[in-house]
XYZ file of C-alpha atoms in Angstrom:
642
model
C 10.267 8.925 -20.403
C 13.926 7.556 -18.755
C 13.046 9.017 -14.880
C 15.309 8.960 -12.028
C 14.300 9.298 -8.474
C 15.000 13.075 -8.122
C 14.455 12.911 -4.514
C 17.654 10.520 -4.038
C 19.425 12.518 -6.315
C 19.039 15.652 -4.536
C 19.258 14.284 -1.155
C 23.018 12.896 -2.181
C 23.890 16.415 -3.361
C 22.955 17.865 -0.024
C 24.182 15.274 1.777
C 27.524 15.988 0.290
C 26.978 19.761 0.839
C 26.112 19.154 4.530
C 23.224 20.838 4.120
C 21.190 18.259 6.216
C 23.994 16.804 8.207
C 22.985 18.453 11.024
C 19.434 17.092 11.205
C 18.315 16.110 14.917
C 17.888 12.714 15.193
C 17.080 10.155 18.109
C 19.638 7.515 18.675
C 17.816 6.561 22.043
C 14.029 7.068 22.948
C 12.266 6.535 26.090
C 10.466 3.144 26.435
C 7.406 2.033 28.698
C 8.628 1.201 32.156
C 7.156 0.271 35.403
C 8.505 2.117 38.444
C 8.854 0.859 41.915
C 7.710 3.426 44.878
C 10.669 5.052 46.491
C 12.754 3.750 44.275
C 15.143 5.547 41.407
C 13.717 5.510 37.844
C 15.644 6.443 34.941
C 14.241 7.393 31.477
C 17.046 7.370 28.415
C 17.102 9.675 25.516
C 20.242 10.560 23.233
C 19.839 12.537 20.228
C 22.336 13.375 17.514
C 22.881 16.826 15.506
C 24.595 20.291 15.334
C 25.187 21.076 18.804
C 23.974 23.071 20.963
C 21.264 20.906 21.561
C 19.091 21.224 24.459
C 16.925 18.313 26.013
C 13.952 19.066 28.112
C 11.404 16.552 29.275
C 7.445 16.512 29.389
C 4.673 14.539 31.197
C 1.206 14.362 30.027
C 2.291 16.972 27.770
C 3.603 19.455 30.488
C 7.394 20.445 31.350
C 8.803 18.630 33.618
C 10.498 21.040 36.401
C 13.863 20.630 37.672
C 13.693 19.667 41.631
C 16.131 18.084 43.969
C 14.428 14.822 43.286
C 13.984 14.964 39.634
C 16.235 16.380 37.132
C 17.862 16.016 33.685
C 21.497 14.510 33.391
C 24.007 15.693 31.120
C 23.523 12.843 28.600
C 19.716 13.785 28.633
C 18.539 10.948 30.768
C 15.452 12.001 33.275
C 16.340 10.968 36.825
C 13.735 10.463 39.224
C 15.504 9.760 42.416
C 12.652 8.439 44.769
C 9.475 7.468 42.546
C 6.279 8.463 44.183
C 2.874 7.492 43.937
C 0.906 10.287 45.205
C 1.625 14.027 46.183
C -0.982 16.367 47.253
C -3.622 14.441 46.349
C -2.731 13.850 42.615
C -0.507 11.098 40.833
C 2.948 12.391 41.473
C 5.391 10.537 38.915
C 3.151 8.233 36.864
C 2.140 9.219 33.292
C 3.039 9.656 29.701
C 6.602 10.909 29.344
C 8.515 12.425 26.124
C 11.651 14.224 25.602
C 12.219 17.021 23.272
C 15.358 17.658 21.741
C 15.957 21.230 20.274
C 18.643 23.165 18.264
C 18.695 26.261 15.900
C 16.899 23.956 13.133
C 14.067 23.443 15.063
C 12.551 20.852 17.804
C 12.214 17.079 17.781
C 9.698 15.048 19.979
C 10.222 11.520 20.693
C 7.656 8.895 21.272
C 5.700 8.867 24.599
C 6.755 6.484 27.459
C 4.244 5.089 29.612
C 5.507 4.935 33.105
C 3.169 2.614 35.610
C 3.766 2.163 39.361
C 4.133 -1.683 40.316
C 1.313 -3.119 41.927
C -0.398 -6.229 42.592
C -4.131 -5.970 44.135
C -6.386 -8.692 45.438
C -7.279 -11.468 43.675
C -10.832 -10.944 41.879
C -11.128 -14.484 40.822
C -10.021 -17.385 43.520
C -10.249 -21.068 42.723
C -13.144 -22.916 43.488
C -13.522 -26.392 45.521
C -14.659 -29.248 43.202
C -15.271 -32.815 43.284
C -13.994 -35.238 40.375
C -14.240 -38.990 39.676
C -11.163 -41.018 39.752
C -9.630 -40.623 36.284
C -11.452 -37.447 35.528
C -10.078 -33.919 34.978
C -10.032 -30.996 37.598
C -9.647 -27.316 36.719
C -8.884 -24.441 38.998
C -7.968 -20.913 38.033
C -7.506 -17.623 39.756
C -6.926 -14.330 38.153
C -5.536 -11.170 39.743
C -4.342 -7.737 37.782
C -0.911 -7.088 38.590
C 1.675 -4.578 37.047
C 3.683 -5.660 35.852
C 1.744 -9.202 35.131
C 2.165 -11.570 38.183
C 3.710 -14.833 37.867
C 1.587 -17.666 39.205
C 2.222 -20.532 41.237
C 0.236 -23.084 42.904
C 0.343 -24.864 46.497
C -1.048 -28.078 47.457
C -1.372 -28.165 51.366
C 0.919 -24.766 51.330
C 3.648 -26.851 49.687
C 4.838 -25.560 46.219
C 3.177 -28.051 43.835
C 5.105 -30.736 42.261
C 4.608 -30.017 38.265
C 7.155 -32.342 36.892
C 3.963 -34.937 36.744
C 2.920 -34.601 33.126
C -0.752 -34.744 34.478
C -0.580 -31.301 36.002
C -0.675 -28.212 33.123
C -0.012 -24.629 34.258
C -1.253 -21.945 31.829
C 0.027 -18.407 32.434
C -3.161 -16.950 32.971
C -3.576 -18.578 36.323
C -5.178 -22.232 35.166
C -4.249 -25.378 36.557
C -5.306 -28.617 35.029
C -5.143 -31.910 36.517
C -5.910 -34.788 34.107
C -6.459 -38.578 34.991
C -7.079 -37.413 38.587
C -6.162 -39.833 41.156
C -6.743 -40.683 45.101
C -3.457 -38.933 45.724
C -4.475 -35.693 43.967
C -7.034 -35.026 46.827
C -6.538 -31.874 49.053
C -6.183 -28.183 49.216
C -5.266 -25.967 46.641
C -4.450 -22.145 46.309
C -2.490 -20.116 43.745
C 0.319 -17.763 44.697
C 0.981 -14.223 42.702
C 4.388 -12.548 42.645
C 5.609 -9.389 40.942
C 8.380 -6.642 41.977
C 5.527 -5.089 44.110
C 4.037 -7.833 46.285
C 3.103 -11.253 46.635
C -0.328 -12.550 47.279
C -2.181 -15.751 47.987
C -5.601 -16.775 47.007
C -8.561 -18.587 48.922
C -7.830 -22.086 49.262
C -10.033 -24.740 47.196
C -10.508 -28.342 48.118
C -10.360 -31.080 45.344
C -12.172 -34.200 46.344
C -11.750 -37.399 44.299
C -14.506 -39.769 44.026
C -15.349 -43.167 42.606
C -13.156 -46.258 42.668
C -16.124 -48.257 41.156
C -15.788 -48.884 36.893
C -16.981 -45.521 35.340
C -19.811 -45.546 32.881
C -19.967 -44.027 29.523
C -20.095 -40.457 29.579
C -20.184 -38.275 26.096
C -17.290 -35.737 25.592
C -17.738 -32.475 27.129
C -15.539 -29.318 26.895
C -14.584 -28.048 30.464
C -13.141 -25.081 28.976
C -12.541 -23.953 25.595
C -10.474 -21.117 23.739
C -11.190 -17.369 24.762
C -11.032 -14.758 22.552
C -7.543 -13.171 22.765
C -5.675 -9.830 21.387
C -1.858 -9.827 21.232
C 0.938 -8.122 19.501
C 3.012 -10.033 16.844
C 5.859 -11.808 18.215
C 4.265 -12.307 21.209
C 2.843 -16.127 22.706
C -0.420 -17.208 22.440
C -2.256 -19.865 24.495
C -5.470 -21.219 23.812
C -7.165 -23.500 26.514
C -8.929 -26.775 25.690
C -9.817 -29.137 28.195
C -12.610 -31.913 27.730
C -13.579 -34.522 29.735
C -15.714 -37.888 29.366
C -15.231 -41.897 29.215
C -13.661 -42.958 27.254
C -11.000 -39.969 27.253
C -11.888 -37.765 24.397
C -9.099 -36.674 21.681
C -8.518 -32.891 21.543
C -7.697 -31.799 18.267
C -7.639 -27.720 16.573
C -8.516 -26.567 13.162
C -9.152 -22.981 11.670
C -12.809 -22.020 11.002
C -11.808 -20.772 7.824
C -10.124 -24.270 6.808
C -6.595 -22.805 6.503
C -3.801 -25.193 7.984
C -2.713 -24.045 11.457
C 0.962 -25.156 10.269
C 3.772 -26.701 12.625
C 6.382 -23.993 12.924
C 6.162 -22.397 16.520
C 2.763 -24.487 17.412
C 2.916 -26.773 20.429
C 0.354 -28.611 22.284
C 0.314 -27.861 26.146
C -1.123 -30.720 28.431
C -3.819 -32.693 26.896
C -5.161 -30.092 24.139
C -4.138 -26.567 24.905
C -2.695 -24.907 21.921
C 0.536 -22.416 22.191
C 1.695 -20.811 19.428
C 5.096 -18.919 19.847
C 6.021 -15.647 17.760
C 2.737 -15.213 16.274
C 2.331 -13.094 13.254
C -0.517 -11.281 11.189
C -1.086 -14.655 9.602
C -1.994 -16.302 12.967
C -5.305 -14.295 12.937
C -8.369 -16.183 12.801
C -11.104 -18.205 14.538
C -9.709 -21.465 16.146
C -11.805 -24.504 16.536
C -11.433 -26.910 19.397
C -12.753 -30.277 19.016
C -13.352 -33.201 21.466
C -13.636 -36.287 19.888
C -15.321 -39.349 21.378
C -12.498 -42.125 20.206
C -13.513 -44.458 17.230
C -16.755 -42.426 16.461
C -17.811 -39.246 14.798
C -19.395 -38.012 17.997
C -17.512 -34.547 19.213
C -18.401 -31.237 20.861
C -16.392 -27.863 19.569
C -15.489 -24.516 21.205
C -14.514 -21.191 19.348
C -12.219 -18.546 20.097
C -10.902 -15.622 18.015
C -7.088 -14.767 17.966
C -6.429 -11.183 16.909
C -2.907 -10.274 16.018
C -1.991 -6.678 16.093
C 1.084 -4.973 14.729
C 2.637 -1.775 15.837
C 2.873 0.931 12.909
C 5.988 0.570 10.358
C 6.575 3.172 7.969
C 6.444 2.407 3.927
C 7.751 6.048 3.393
C 9.275 8.692 5.271
C 8.938 12.787 5.100
C 11.867 13.737 3.632
C 13.786 17.276 4.394
C 13.755 19.999 1.810
C 14.603 23.557 0.931
C 12.147 25.763 -0.473
C 11.868 29.425 -1.615
C 9.752 31.756 0.436
C 6.374 31.751 -1.405
C 6.668 28.602 -2.620
C 4.981 25.325 -1.688
C 6.385 22.148 0.365
C 5.137 18.783 0.484
C 5.896 16.063 2.916
C 4.226 12.410 2.575
C 4.172 9.919 5.399
C 2.842 6.350 4.803
C 2.712 3.922 7.565
C 1.046 0.602 7.928
C -0.089 -1.692 11.122
C -2.683 -3.373 12.593
C -5.495 -1.725 13.221
C -4.464 0.724 10.447
C -2.590 3.303 11.971
C -3.849 6.888 12.767
C -1.704 9.786 11.393
C -1.017 13.466 13.058
C 1.574 15.909 12.279
C 3.700 18.221 14.748
C 5.561 21.332 13.911
C 8.417 21.880 16.398
C 6.414 19.467 18.756
C 3.014 21.083 18.538
C 0.118 19.413 16.988
C -0.501 20.809 13.369
C -3.892 21.391 12.346
C -5.325 22.404 8.999
C -6.085 25.926 7.928
C -4.330 28.953 6.919
C -1.634 27.631 4.292
C -1.621 24.005 5.948
C -3.528 21.269 4.263
C -3.696 17.656 5.112
C -4.815 14.909 2.735
C -5.203 11.402 2.282
C -6.168 10.411 5.996
C -3.335 12.906 6.782
C -0.300 10.948 5.104
C 0.167 14.066 2.781
C 1.084 17.678 4.719
C 1.335 20.313 2.079
C 2.501 24.029 3.011
C 1.903 26.838 0.698
C 2.826 30.503 0.364
C 5.596 29.416 2.621
C 7.469 31.803 5.032
C 10.544 31.841 7.596
C 7.827 31.022 10.006
C 7.295 27.843 8.521
C 10.976 26.777 8.831
C 10.765 23.906 11.252
C 11.125 20.035 12.041
C 7.820 18.517 10.922
C 7.233 15.226 12.444
C 4.641 12.462 11.442
C 3.306 10.384 14.578
C 1.607 6.776 13.608
C -0.440 5.518 16.442
C -2.474 2.474 17.022
C -3.416 0.305 19.691
C -0.361 -1.674 19.287
C 1.982 1.160 19.811
C 3.469 4.031 18.132
C 6.229 5.579 15.633
C 7.660 8.673 14.297
C 9.533 10.099 11.769
C 10.720 13.472 10.671
C 11.957 15.730 8.196
C 12.955 19.492 8.133
C 11.981 22.699 5.901
C 14.402 25.159 5.217
C 13.223 28.452 3.821
C 15.684 30.021 1.563
C 15.447 33.620 0.449
C 15.522 34.787 -2.999
C 19.237 36.088 -2.759
C 20.211 32.581 -1.636
C 18.794 30.765 -4.709
C 19.781 30.632 -8.352
C 17.962 32.249 -11.126
C 15.427 30.966 -12.750
C 16.798 28.986 -16.000
C 16.463 31.545 -19.426
C 15.975 30.990 -22.934
C 14.169 27.554 -22.156
C 12.830 26.184 -25.424
C 11.516 22.681 -26.754
C 11.087 20.908 -29.692
C 9.719 17.590 -31.201
C 12.332 15.136 -32.471
C 10.599 12.340 -33.149
C 7.237 10.385 -32.464
C 9.003 9.704 -28.864
C 11.453 12.374 -28.011
C 11.573 15.877 -27.413
C 14.618 18.070 -26.995
C 14.964 21.014 -24.501
C 17.491 23.728 -24.224
C 18.388 26.858 -22.223
C 21.043 29.572 -21.842
C 24.144 28.909 -19.944
C 24.231 30.991 -16.884
C 27.182 33.050 -16.042
C 30.062 31.465 -14.672
C 29.510 32.870 -10.867
C 26.223 31.329 -11.038
C 26.994 28.093 -12.454
C 29.334 27.434 -9.594
C 26.344 27.410 -7.137
C 24.247 25.179 -9.294
C 24.214 21.583 -8.413
C 21.799 20.401 -10.992
C 18.612 20.876 -12.964
C 15.248 19.298 -12.849
C 12.673 19.156 -15.623
C 9.222 19.064 -14.746
C 7.118 17.408 -17.275
C 3.482 16.639 -17.830
C 0.607 15.621 -20.417
C -1.487 18.615 -21.204
C -5.117 17.596 -19.639
C -3.436 15.454 -17.026
C -3.608 16.439 -12.879
C -0.472 18.177 -11.580
C 0.109 15.166 -9.259
C 0.621 13.338 -12.575
C 3.740 15.460 -13.228
C 7.134 13.570 -14.065
C 10.287 14.859 -12.920
C 13.728 14.423 -14.523
C 17.178 15.298 -13.392
C 19.776 16.955 -15.571
C 23.483 17.509 -14.446
C 24.867 20.923 -13.879
C 26.903 21.058 -17.077
C 24.217 20.037 -19.568
C 22.233 22.974 -21.317
C 20.756 20.882 -23.850
C 18.579 17.755 -22.929
C 16.554 14.617 -24.743
C 13.469 13.673 -23.149
C 12.731 10.038 -24.232
C 9.862 7.285 -24.351
C 7.296 9.638 -24.578
C 3.769 9.144 -26.728
C 3.287 9.936 -30.589
C 1.135 12.936 -31.281
C 1.088 14.027 -27.593
C 1.342 17.562 -26.165
C 3.488 18.364 -22.910
C 3.860 20.874 -20.628
C 7.483 21.501 -19.579
C 9.521 23.693 -17.390
C 12.919 23.769 -15.679
C 14.267 24.542 -12.115
C 17.796 25.219 -11.277
C 19.091 23.608 -7.862
C 21.478 24.790 -5.422
C 22.412 23.589 -1.833
C 20.056 26.052 -0.595
C 17.025 25.297 -2.613
C 15.484 25.472 -6.109
C 14.948 28.508 -8.056
C 11.813 29.833 -9.427
C 10.776 27.869 -12.270
C 11.341 28.963 -15.970
C 8.597 29.933 -18.201
C 6.418 27.037 -19.333
C 6.655 25.575 -22.982
C 4.444 23.074 -24.739
C 5.685 20.976 -27.249
C 4.021 18.023 -29.183
C 5.679 14.913 -30.342
C 5.344 13.989 -34.078
C 3.049 11.684 -35.102
C 3.475 7.974 -36.178
C 2.890 6.653 -39.503
C -0.644 6.475 -39.655
C -2.657 2.898 -40.497
C -4.618 2.479 -43.589
C -7.931 4.005 -42.974
C -11.273 2.025 -43.064
C -13.269 2.655 -45.905
C -16.242 1.665 -47.791
C -18.032 2.613 -50.930
C -21.370 3.214 -52.332
C -22.742 3.093 -55.925
C -24.637 6.486 -56.727
C -25.735 5.320 -60.272
C -24.136 3.970 -63.581
C -21.239 6.171 -63.864
C -20.619 7.363 -60.253
C -18.991 5.980 -56.881
C -19.006 7.626 -53.549
C -15.967 6.582 -51.353
C -16.222 7.095 -47.668
C -13.705 6.639 -44.742
C -13.153 6.945 -41.002
C -11.149 9.995 -39.871
C -7.940 8.567 -37.912
C -8.302 9.356 -33.887
C -4.868 9.901 -33.263
C -2.379 10.221 -36.051
C -0.592 13.324 -35.364
C -0.898 16.266 -37.725
C -2.457 14.926 -40.499
C -1.951 16.876 -43.990
C -4.695 15.576 -45.955
C -5.537 12.203 -48.073
C -4.849 10.823 -51.410
C -7.317 8.966 -53.376
C -6.259 6.558 -56.389
C -8.318 4.278 -58.485
C -8.189 2.248 -61.556
C -10.187 1.010 -64.143
C -10.728 -2.983 -64.229
C -9.054 -4.742 -65.860
C -6.232 -2.028 -66.139
C -3.243 -2.321 -64.017
C -2.353 1.557 -63.938
C -3.904 4.030 -61.265
C -5.323 7.427 -62.220
C -3.394 10.597 -60.671
C -4.287 10.682 -57.195
C -7.076 13.042 -55.828
C -5.888 15.298 -53.136
C -7.995 15.686 -50.496
C -7.863 17.892 -47.016
C -7.621 16.370 -43.928
C -11.107 16.818 -42.725
C -12.841 15.444 -45.557
C -13.946 11.757 -45.084
C -15.918 10.942 -48.341
C -15.649 11.579 -52.149
C -17.513 11.328 -55.112
C -15.983 9.724 -58.388
C -18.205 10.360 -61.527
C -18.099 10.174 -65.427
C -16.562 6.396 -64.876
C -18.272 4.849 -67.737
C -20.481 1.699 -67.671
C -20.329 -1.940 -67.579
C -16.965 -3.548 -68.027
C -15.052 -0.429 -68.600
C -15.813 0.893 -65.175
C -13.879 0.973 -61.916
C -16.567 -1.533 -60.516
C -16.985 -3.740 -57.645
C -15.580 -6.973 -58.553
C -16.874 -10.218 -56.742
C -15.443 -13.584 -57.406
C -17.613 -16.469 -56.381
C -16.562 -20.212 -56.406
C -19.142 -23.379 -56.346
C -17.881 -25.770 -54.126
C -18.099 -29.452 -56.030
C -15.627 -31.678 -54.566
C -12.262 -30.670 -55.512
C -13.431 -28.418 -58.521
C -13.673 -24.777 -58.025
C -15.585 -22.706 -60.816
C -15.372 -19.032 -60.840
C -17.767 -16.579 -61.817
C -17.266 -12.323 -62.328
C -20.108 -9.962 -62.075
C -19.371 -6.500 -62.877
C -21.818 -3.451 -62.408
C -23.622 -2.444 -65.541
C -25.403 0.388 -67.157
C -28.548 1.856 -64.755
C -27.747 -0.903 -62.155
C -28.381 -3.694 -64.453
C -25.813 -6.746 -64.177
C -23.749 -8.014 -67.098
C -22.865 -11.675 -65.859
C -21.288 -14.567 -67.525
C -21.033 -18.227 -66.121
C -20.782 -22.010 -67.030
C -23.590 -22.663 -64.422
C -26.181 -20.066 -65.346
C -29.008 -22.266 -64.484
C -27.731 -22.613 -60.938
C -26.598 -19.194 -60.208
C -29.039 -16.820 -62.133
C -31.257 -16.190 -59.191
C -28.028 -15.307 -57.231
C -26.372 -12.835 -59.364
C -29.556 -10.935 -60.372
C -30.190 -10.223 -56.972
C -26.635 -8.344 -56.765
C -25.871 -6.073 -55.125
C -27.745 -7.200 -52.262
C -26.236 -10.837 -52.125
C -27.534 -13.997 -50.655
C -25.485 -16.816 -50.562
C -26.777 -20.324 -50.349
C -25.299 -22.953 -48.158
C -23.506 -24.980 -51.442
C -21.779 -21.614 -52.346
C -18.839 -20.160 -50.649
C -16.919 -17.078 -51.069
C -13.884 -17.033 -52.660
C -12.863 -13.453 -52.563
C -15.177 -10.078 -52.083
C -13.384 -6.588 -52.856
C -15.685 -3.832 -52.371
C -13.721 -1.607 -54.993
C -10.488 -3.137 -54.048
C -9.257 -1.472 -57.335
C -9.256 1.778 -55.123
C -6.503 2.647 -52.699
C -6.750 5.376 -50.086
C -3.697 6.631 -48.520
C -3.136 9.364 -45.643
C -0.868 11.885 -46.007
């Protein structure tokens, strides 16, 4: 059946008519932000749609009251003149904010924006003093939880460390690596953390450099291997790996699953740290850092798991619809992400729960509303959430009253045209009704299939007859028709069932059974699907006559017939078996026919060789030196399906 995407067809009509042109949508939504105490903060929210539009703000689901310190600007932006940490014992301005836009069609809620207060608490990990042999490896680390994340620098002797020396590697997670340590590297180190809230200094750590004598052999040792890391797509991942030994080990990377790490966006920091820029989902996996002793197979390994998450993205959005009161509406929302997003539905900004006339299925991806009324007219939003982020899509349900909708098509009929086509027709409505109709939609479904497998085909408004093609032969279909105006769909026409014509049947499989010297029974298989079978016609002839007897007409439900009074021996319509004896390039044909009382009349030039074979008929056993040239079980009979 030639199908069109009814949704796009209908949307085009509605857009042209202006039915959905006034829908609310966000141009700018608020985003996560970090505020500074006692400084102003602005959260943006811009929408488009039919005026007038009212914009309000909520914090943690509660409306934000307008005060001299907090107000909504004319363009919808929320302004907090002086951001406060705590007021009267509770968090004043931190929390999750969203904006809500409302016009006469409904209410639309933006994504939630997390507002944090900039802070920089004390270090929870300070660098530790250490002693390292000359030529060895030193590593210092400090850790601090800043909002936003602090920038870490290092000082030696309270002077900013010169990191132009390639032996010094600074990693963003507060790590300082020094390779090929020299006497001049000895000293006092500390890290400095800085963000918009504050600057803090760690405790000092002393690096002592020992040695000076020839270093002895030392097996490879990984001082610090990769840690498990979870990040979001497009961020940068850094996996640490620093090793020591004598001679200095060679650090290499691989994936535990054997896949190639690749080269695009891959960089080695220092002597062995792996940096992956602009990570994608394909970068997820377990990474293996190996420290090899040069020239040998001796090595040490360390593992770290990289988990890459992706925020929700919509594969299918809910589409706005107009439905008559008492009808049903279905919204579909399909999203993908890592981890798999959780879906919730909102009706005019409030969470929608199943019950009454509301049904959520397919892990909340399908919202079905039944027995809809004017109370169901609203903006419905699908919110997709996972640990990597959120996304939202919306659609409007317009409930049309009966007086605003076209009448159901009248005189709807259908008939079969061929094995693969049906024709439907209906009465042309009055002129005043035709002007309001923008098109028709045919609903067609195979009898016995679920309603969810129903197909829809759009028909232009000027047609009152339509051919449905590419159907299956000998198949019964259920069909009904709806008329559409810019306000929605009519009630459906009455339902008709039509069966396509059956195709030309294939010859049936049949076989024969000898009952006695003058009677043969023919049996055949009834066709499983050949349309409306009118019956069977059985023809037969006597060997060696060429003409068939007048055909025997049989009903469609019969699958066996006995032919009697056929006569005996050569004069009967018999099973003729042709056998050939293979002797080099020569073939010798022998013919056997059924004789009186089951005896066999046989003639052949090699009686001494085949006598035992022919006398064993009809249960034939063929020795290895004899091959079948042709075998025909009553091939003189023909069976025809009408």
